[in-house]
XYZ file of C-alpha atoms in Angstrom:
300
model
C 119.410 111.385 97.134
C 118.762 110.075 100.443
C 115.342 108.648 100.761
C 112.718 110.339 103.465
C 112.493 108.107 106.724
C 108.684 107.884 107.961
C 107.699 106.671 111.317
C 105.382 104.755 112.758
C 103.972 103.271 115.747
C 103.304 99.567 116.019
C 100.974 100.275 118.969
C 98.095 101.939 116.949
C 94.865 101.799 115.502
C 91.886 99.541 115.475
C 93.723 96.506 114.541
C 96.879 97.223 117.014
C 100.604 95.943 116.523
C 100.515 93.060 114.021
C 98.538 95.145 111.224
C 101.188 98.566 110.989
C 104.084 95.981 110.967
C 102.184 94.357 107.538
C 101.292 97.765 106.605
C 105.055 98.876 106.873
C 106.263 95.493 105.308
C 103.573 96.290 102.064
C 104.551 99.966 101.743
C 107.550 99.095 99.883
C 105.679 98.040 96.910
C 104.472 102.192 96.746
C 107.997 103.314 96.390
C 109.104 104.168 93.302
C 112.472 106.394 92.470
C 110.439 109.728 92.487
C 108.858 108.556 95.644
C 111.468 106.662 97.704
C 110.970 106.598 101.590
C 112.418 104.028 104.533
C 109.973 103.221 107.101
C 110.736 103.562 111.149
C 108.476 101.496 113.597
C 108.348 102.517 116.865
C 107.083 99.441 118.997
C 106.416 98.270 122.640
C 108.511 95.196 123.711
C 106.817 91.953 122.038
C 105.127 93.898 119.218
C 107.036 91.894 116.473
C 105.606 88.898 117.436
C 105.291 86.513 114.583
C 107.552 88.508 112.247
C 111.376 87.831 111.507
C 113.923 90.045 110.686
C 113.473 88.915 107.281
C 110.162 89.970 107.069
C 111.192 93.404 108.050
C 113.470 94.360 104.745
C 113.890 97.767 104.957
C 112.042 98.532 107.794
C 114.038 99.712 110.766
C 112.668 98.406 114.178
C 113.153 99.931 117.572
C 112.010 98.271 120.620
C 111.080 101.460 123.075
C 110.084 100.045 126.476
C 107.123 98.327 127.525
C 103.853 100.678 127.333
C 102.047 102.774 124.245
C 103.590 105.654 125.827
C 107.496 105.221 125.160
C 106.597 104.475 121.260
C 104.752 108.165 121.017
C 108.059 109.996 122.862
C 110.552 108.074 120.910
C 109.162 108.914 117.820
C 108.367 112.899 118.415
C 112.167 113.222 119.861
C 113.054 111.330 116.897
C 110.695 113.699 114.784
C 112.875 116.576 116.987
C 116.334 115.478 116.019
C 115.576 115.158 112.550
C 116.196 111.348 112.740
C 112.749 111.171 110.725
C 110.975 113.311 108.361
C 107.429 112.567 109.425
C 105.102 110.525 111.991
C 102.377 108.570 109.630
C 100.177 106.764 112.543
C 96.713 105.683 113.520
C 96.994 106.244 117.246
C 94.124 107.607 118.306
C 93.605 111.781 118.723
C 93.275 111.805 122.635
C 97.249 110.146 123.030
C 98.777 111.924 119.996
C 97.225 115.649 121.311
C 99.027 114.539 124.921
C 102.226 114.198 123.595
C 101.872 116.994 120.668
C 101.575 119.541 123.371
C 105.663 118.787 124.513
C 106.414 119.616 121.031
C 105.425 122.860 119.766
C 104.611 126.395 120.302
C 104.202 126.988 124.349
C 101.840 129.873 122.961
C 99.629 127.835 120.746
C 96.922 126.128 123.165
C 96.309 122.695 121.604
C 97.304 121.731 117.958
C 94.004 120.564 115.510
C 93.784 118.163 112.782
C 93.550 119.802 109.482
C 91.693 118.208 106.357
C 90.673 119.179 103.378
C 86.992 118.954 101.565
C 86.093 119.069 97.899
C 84.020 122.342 97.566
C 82.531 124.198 94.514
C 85.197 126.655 94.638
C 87.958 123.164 94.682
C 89.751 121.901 98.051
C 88.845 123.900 101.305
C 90.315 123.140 104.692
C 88.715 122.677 107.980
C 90.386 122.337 111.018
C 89.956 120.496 113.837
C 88.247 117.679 112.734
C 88.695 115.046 115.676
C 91.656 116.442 118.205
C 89.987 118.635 120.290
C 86.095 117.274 120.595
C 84.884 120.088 122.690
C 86.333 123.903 122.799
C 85.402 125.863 125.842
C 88.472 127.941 125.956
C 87.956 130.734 122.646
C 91.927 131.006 122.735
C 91.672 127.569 120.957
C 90.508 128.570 117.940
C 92.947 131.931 117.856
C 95.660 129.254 117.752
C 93.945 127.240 115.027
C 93.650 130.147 113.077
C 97.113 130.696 113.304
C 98.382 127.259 112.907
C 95.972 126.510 109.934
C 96.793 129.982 108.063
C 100.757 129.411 108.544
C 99.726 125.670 106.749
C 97.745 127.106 103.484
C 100.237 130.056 103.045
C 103.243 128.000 103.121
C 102.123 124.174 101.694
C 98.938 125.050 99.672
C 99.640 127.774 97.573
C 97.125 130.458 99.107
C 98.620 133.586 99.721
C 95.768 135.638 101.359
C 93.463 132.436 103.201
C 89.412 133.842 104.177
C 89.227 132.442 107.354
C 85.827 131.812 108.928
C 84.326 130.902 112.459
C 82.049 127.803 111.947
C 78.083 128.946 113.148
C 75.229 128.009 112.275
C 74.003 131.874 112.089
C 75.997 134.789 110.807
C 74.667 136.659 114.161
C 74.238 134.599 117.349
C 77.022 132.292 118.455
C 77.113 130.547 122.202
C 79.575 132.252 124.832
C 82.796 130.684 123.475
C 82.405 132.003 119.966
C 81.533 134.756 120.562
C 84.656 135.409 122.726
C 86.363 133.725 119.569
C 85.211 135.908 117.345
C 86.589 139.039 119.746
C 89.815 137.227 119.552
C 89.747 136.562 115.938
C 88.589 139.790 114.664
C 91.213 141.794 113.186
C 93.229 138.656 112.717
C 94.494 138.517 108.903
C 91.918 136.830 106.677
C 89.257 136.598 109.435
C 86.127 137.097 107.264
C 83.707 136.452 110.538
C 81.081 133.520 111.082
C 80.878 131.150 108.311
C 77.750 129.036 107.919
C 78.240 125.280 106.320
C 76.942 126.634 102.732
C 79.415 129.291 102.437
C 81.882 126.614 103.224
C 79.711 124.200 100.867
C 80.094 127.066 97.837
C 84.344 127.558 98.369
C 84.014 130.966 99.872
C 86.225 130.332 102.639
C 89.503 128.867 102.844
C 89.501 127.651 105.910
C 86.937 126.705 108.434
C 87.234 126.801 112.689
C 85.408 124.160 114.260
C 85.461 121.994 117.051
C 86.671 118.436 116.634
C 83.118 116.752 117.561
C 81.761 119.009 114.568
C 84.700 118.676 112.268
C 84.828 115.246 112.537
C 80.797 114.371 112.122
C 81.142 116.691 108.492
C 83.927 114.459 107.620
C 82.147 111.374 108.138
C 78.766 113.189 106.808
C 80.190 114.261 103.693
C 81.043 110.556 102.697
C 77.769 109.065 103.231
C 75.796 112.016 102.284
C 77.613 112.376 99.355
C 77.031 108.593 98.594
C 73.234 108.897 98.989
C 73.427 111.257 96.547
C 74.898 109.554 93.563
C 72.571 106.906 94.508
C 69.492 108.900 94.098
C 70.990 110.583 91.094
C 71.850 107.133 89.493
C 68.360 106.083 90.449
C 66.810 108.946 88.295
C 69.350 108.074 85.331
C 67.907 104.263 85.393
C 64.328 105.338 85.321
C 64.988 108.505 82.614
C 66.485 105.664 80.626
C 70.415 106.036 81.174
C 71.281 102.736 82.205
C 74.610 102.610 80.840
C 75.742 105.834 82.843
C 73.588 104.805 85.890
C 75.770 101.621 86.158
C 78.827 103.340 86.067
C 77.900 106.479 88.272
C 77.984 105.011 91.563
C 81.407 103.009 91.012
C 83.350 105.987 90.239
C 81.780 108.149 92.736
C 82.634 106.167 95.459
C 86.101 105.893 94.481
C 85.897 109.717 94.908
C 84.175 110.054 97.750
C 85.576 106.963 100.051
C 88.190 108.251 102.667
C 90.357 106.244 100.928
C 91.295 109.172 98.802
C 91.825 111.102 101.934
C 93.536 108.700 104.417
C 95.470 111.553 106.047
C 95.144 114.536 108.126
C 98.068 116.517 109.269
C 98.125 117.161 113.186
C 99.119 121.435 113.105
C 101.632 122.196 115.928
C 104.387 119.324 116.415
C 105.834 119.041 112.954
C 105.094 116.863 110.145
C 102.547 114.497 112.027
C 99.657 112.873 110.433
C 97.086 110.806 111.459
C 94.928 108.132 109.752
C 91.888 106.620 110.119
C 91.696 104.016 113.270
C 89.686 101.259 111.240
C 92.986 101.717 108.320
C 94.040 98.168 107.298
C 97.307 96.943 106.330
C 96.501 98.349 102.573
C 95.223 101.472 103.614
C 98.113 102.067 106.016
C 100.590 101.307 103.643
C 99.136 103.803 100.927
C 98.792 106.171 103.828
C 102.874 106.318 104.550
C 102.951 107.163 100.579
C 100.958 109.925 100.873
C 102.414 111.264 103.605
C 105.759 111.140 101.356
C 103.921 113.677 98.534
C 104.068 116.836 100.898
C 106.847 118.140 101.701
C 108.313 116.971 104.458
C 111.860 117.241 103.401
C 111.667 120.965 104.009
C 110.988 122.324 107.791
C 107.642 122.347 109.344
């Protein structure tokens, strides 16, 4: 079986070139026959700096031109032609959205990062949570709604997703919302305005926010949900369970790190995801593998 090609550009992330090229050069320790994938860079003249050919092993290396820019096109055409399965990258939101926009739906008015949360009810989605910081245009979230409904019904295994407009009251809502919600109502699944404990509880399926809002619960939910175990393992110590205190905050911060949720897929262009900017060469590398567990052998 031919093994999935993943791309990625050298040009990216907090660390910049020299980090995805060790990142791409480590990720061949993750493959394994049932999870086999070549790696793609996409780099600006002079990115390999420092690194031979040697070095490189399976990687394939294509020099684009000389700015940020010409990496991004060459690998969405690439992404077009089928010459790669996916686009694993930390670039940041503002450059990927730019060039996303050539590459899907003409309808559809931006594309949204889509993540998903560990509720009571099991794993819930949000989208956006970074693309798009501020909405003022409601037919935004009509498109998210469609993009992120199209995702759950055909990837996650939810046939009928409740689909609710982020508020933080079930009656008032700002001018944009409230246009939203005129858009949105009668659209399949639209269950109205969701406040953050219906979310919380697993009563919706998906959640419509704007990026600035998205984003802050994603990075909320890790250190919240950090402070928590540390209060609870606090109370464990003093009722007298040191043994389970110990061990509490170890393995809930294995759960809880974004480690365990280094990707977000970018709804609109294809099988695009995005990773954290402050990823490492480890991360990164464990990042292209988990890109390689959807399924992005079948089409978008």
């Amino acid at each position: 079986m031919k093994p999935l090609r993943i791309g990625t550009l050298a040009t990216a992330g907090d660390y910049g070139a020299q980090e995805v090229i060790k990142a791409a050069i480590l990720a061949s320790r993750y493959c394994s026959p049932s999870n086999d994938f070549d790696l793609v860079v996409y780099a600006k003249k002079g990115s390999s700096e420092g690194f031979s050919m040697d070095d490189m092993g399976r990687i394939a290396y294509y020099e684009t031109g000389n700015t940020d820019t010409s990496e991004i096109r060459a690998a969405f055409e690439a992404l077009r032609r089928g010459d790669i399965n996916a686009i694993v990258t930390p670039k940041n939101s503002h450059d990927l959205m730019a060039m996303a926009k050539n590459y899907m739906n003409p309808d559809i008015e931006r594309p949204g990062l889509i993540g998903g949360f560990p509720t009571m009810g099991g794993i819930r989605y949000v989208t956006d949570i970074g693309a798009t910081s501020r909405v003022d245009d409601p037919k935004v979230f009509a498109g998210l709604a469609e993009l992120g409904r199209d995702y759950l019904i055909r990837h996650c295994g939810i046939a009928s997703p409740r689909i609710g407009l982020h508020n933080i009251s079930t009656e008032h809502a700002y001018p944009t919302l409230q246009r939203a919600y005129e858009l949105l109502d009668g659209f399949p699944g639209f269950v109205g305005y969701a406040e953050p404990a219906k979310f919380w509880a697993g009563e919706i399926d998906l959640l419509l926010i704007d990026g600035f809002g998205g984003n802050s619960k994603l990075k909320d939910f890790e250190r919240i949900g950090l402070m928590t175990v540390s209060m609870c393992a606090d109370a464990l110590s003093k009722a007298g369970y040191f043994d389970a205190a110990k061990a509490l905050p170890g393995i809930m911060k294995a759960r809880l790190s974004y480690d365990s949720y280094l990707i977000s897929l970018l709804l609109g262009p294809g099988w695009v995801f995005r990773t954290h900017g402050n990823c490492k060469a480890e991360q990164l590398a464990k990042a292209f593998a988990m890109a390689v567990k959807h399924p992005i052998q079948e089409p978008y």
